[in-house]
């Protein structure tokens, strides 16, 4: 296969991986790491193997943090297990809604409804828990986005022979 086509494929995968860090319809960093691996092993790239290991480890950490951070921030803001379960159910339902960012709206609605099911008299607590879930989502997404952009930049810089 032509090296130029491999470069284009890698860049497309890396770009889609960046988009996937905040769009759950795409597998995010999994696409990015695939682009990085194809670049390293499908071309004559001189990219040091330490980058592969580092980004592999960061991808695994990101996958774990995407589940841990929202749950922890939800709890920090007074959320309960009901809110965490509501978050998961709402995200799944939201992915099938024909509205933009349905997964995100579903997640927040799920947290809110879950907390109200736990304690229907404390709407303030449900709102605080939803705020915690939002902050957790931002942290997890931000970390994944930084890792994805870093992979993209490493490949671009290696293509330009800067690193």
Coordinates of C-alpha atoms in Angstrom, one line a residue:
X1 CA 0.0 0.0 0.0
X2 CA 1.2 3.5 -0.8
X3 CA 2.8 5.3 2.2
X4 CA 0.8 8.4 1.5
X5 CA -2.5 6.4 1.8
X6 CA -1.3 5.0 5.1
X7 CA -0.5 8.5 6.4
X8 CA -3.9 9.7 5.4
X9 CA -5.6 6.7 7.0
X10 CA -3.6 7.4 10.2
X11 CA -4.5 11.0 10.3
X12 CA -8.2 10.2 9.7
X13 CA -8.2 7.7 12.5
X14 CA -6.4 10.1 14.8
X15 CA -8.9 12.9 14.0
X16 CA -11.9 10.6 14.4
X17 CA -10.4 9.6 17.8
X18 CA -10.3 13.2 18.9
X19 CA -14.0 13.6 17.9
X20 CA -14.8 10.3 19.7
X21 CA -13.5 11.7 23.0
X22 CA -16.7 13.7 23.3
X23 CA -19.0 11.9 20.9
X24 CA -19.9 8.4 22.4
X25 CA -20.9 7.1 19.0
X26 CA -17.1 6.9 18.1
X27 CA -14.7 4.8 20.2
X28 CA -12.5 7.8 20.9
X29 CA -9.0 7.0 22.0
X30 CA -9.3 3.5 20.6
X31 CA -9.4 5.0 17.1
X32 CA -6.5 7.3 18.0
X33 CA -4.3 4.5 19.3
X34 CA -5.1 2.4 16.1
X35 CA -4.0 5.4 14.0
X36 CA -0.8 5.7 16.0
X37 CA -0.1 1.9 15.7
X38 CA -0.7 1.9 12.0
X39 CA 1.6 4.9 11.6
X40 CA 4.4 3.3 13.6
X41 CA 4.2 -0.2 12.2
X42 CA 2.7 0.4 8.7
X43 CA 5.2 3.0 7.6
X44 CA 9.0 3.5 7.9
X45 CA 8.3 5.9 10.8
X46 CA 11.2 6.5 13.3
X47 CA 8.7 7.2 16.1
X48 CA 10.3 5.9 19.3
X49 CA 8.4 2.9 20.9
X50 CA 8.2 4.8 24.2
X51 CA 5.4 6.9 22.6
X52 CA 3.4 3.7 21.8
X53 CA 3.8 2.5 25.4
X54 CA 3.0 5.9 26.9
X55 CA -0.1 6.5 24.9
X56 CA -1.2 2.9 25.4
X57 CA -1.0 3.4 29.2
X58 CA -2.7 6.8 28.9
X59 CA -5.5 5.3 26.9
X60 CA -6.2 2.6 29.5
X61 CA -6.1 5.3 32.3
X62 CA -8.5 7.4 30.3
X63 CA -10.9 4.5 29.9
X64 CA -10.9 3.9 33.6
X65 CA -11.2 7.5 34.5
X66 CA -14.2 8.0 32.2
X67 CA -16.2 5.8 34.6
X68 CA -14.5 6.7 37.9
X69 CA -14.4 10.5 37.7
X70 CA -18.2 11.1 37.1
X71 CA -19.1 8.7 39.9
X72 CA -16.6 10.3 42.3
X73 CA -17.7 13.8 41.5
X74 CA -21.3 12.8 41.7
X75 CA -20.6 11.4 45.2
X76 CA -18.6 14.5 46.1
X77 CA -21.6 16.7 45.3
X78 CA -23.9 14.6 47.4
X79 CA -25.1 12.1 44.9
X80 CA -26.1 8.6 45.6
X81 CA -26.0 5.2 43.9
X82 CA -29.4 6.0 42.4
X83 CA -27.9 9.0 40.6
X84 CA -25.0 6.9 39.3
X85 CA -27.4 4.2 38.0
X86 CA -29.6 7.0 36.5
X87 CA -26.5 8.4 34.7
X88 CA -25.8 5.1 33.0
X89 CA -29.4 4.4 32.0
X90 CA -29.9 8.0 30.9
X91 CA -26.8 7.9 28.7
X92 CA -27.9 4.7 27.0
X93 CA -31.4 6.1 26.4
X94 CA -30.0 9.4 25.3
X95 CA -27.8 7.8 22.6
X96 CA -31.0 6.7 20.8
X97 CA -32.8 10.0 21.0
X98 CA -32.9 11.8 17.7
X99 CA -31.6 15.1 19.2
X100 CA -28.1 16.6 19.2
X101 CA -26.1 15.6 22.3
X102 CA -28.8 13.2 23.4
X103 CA -26.4 11.1 25.3
X104 CA -25.3 14.1 27.4
X105 CA -28.9 15.3 28.0
X106 CA -29.8 11.7 28.9
X107 CA -26.9 11.4 31.3
X108 CA -27.9 14.5 33.2
X109 CA -31.6 13.7 33.1
X110 CA -30.8 10.2 34.4
X111 CA -28.8 11.6 37.3
X112 CA -31.5 14.1 38.2
X113 CA -34.3 11.5 37.9
X114 CA -32.3 8.9 39.8
X115 CA -31.7 11.3 42.7
X116 CA -35.4 12.3 42.8
X117 CA -36.4 8.6 42.8
X118 CA -34.1 8.2 45.9
X119 CA -35.4 11.3 47.7
X120 CA -38.3 13.1 45.9
X121 CA -38.4 15.9 48.4
X122 CA -34.8 17.1 47.9
X123 CA -34.6 18.7 44.5
X124 CA -31.6 20.8 45.5
X125 CA -29.6 17.6 46.2
X126 CA -30.6 16.2 42.8
X127 CA -29.4 19.4 41.2
X128 CA -26.1 19.3 43.1
X129 CA -25.6 15.7 42.0
X130 CA -26.3 16.6 38.4
X131 CA -23.7 19.4 38.7
X132 CA -21.2 16.8 40.0
X133 CA -21.9 14.5 37.1
X134 CA -21.4 17.4 34.7
X135 CA -18.0 18.3 36.3
X136 CA -17.0 14.7 36.2
X137 CA -17.9 14.5 32.5
X138 CA -15.8 17.6 31.8
X139 CA -12.8 16.2 33.6
X140 CA -12.9 12.8 32.0
X141 CA -13.6 14.3 28.5
X142 CA -10.9 16.9 29.0
X143 CA -8.3 14.2 29.9
X144 CA -9.2 12.1 26.9
X145 CA -9.2 15.1 24.6
X146 CA -5.7 16.1 25.7
X147 CA -4.4 12.5 25.2
X148 CA -6.0 12.3 21.7
X149 CA -4.6 15.7 20.6
X150 CA -1.2 14.7 21.9
X151 CA -1.2 11.6 19.8
X152 CA -2.3 13.6 16.8
X153 CA 0.5 16.1 17.4
X154 CA 3.2 13.4 17.9
X155 CA 2.3 11.8 14.6
X156 CA 2.2 15.2 12.8
X157 CA 5.6 16.2 14.3
X158 CA 7.1 12.9 13.5
X159 CA 5.9 13.2 9.9
X160 CA 7.5 16.6 9.7
X161 CA 10.7 15.0 11.2
X162 CA 10.5 17.5 14.2
X163 CA 10.8 14.7 16.8

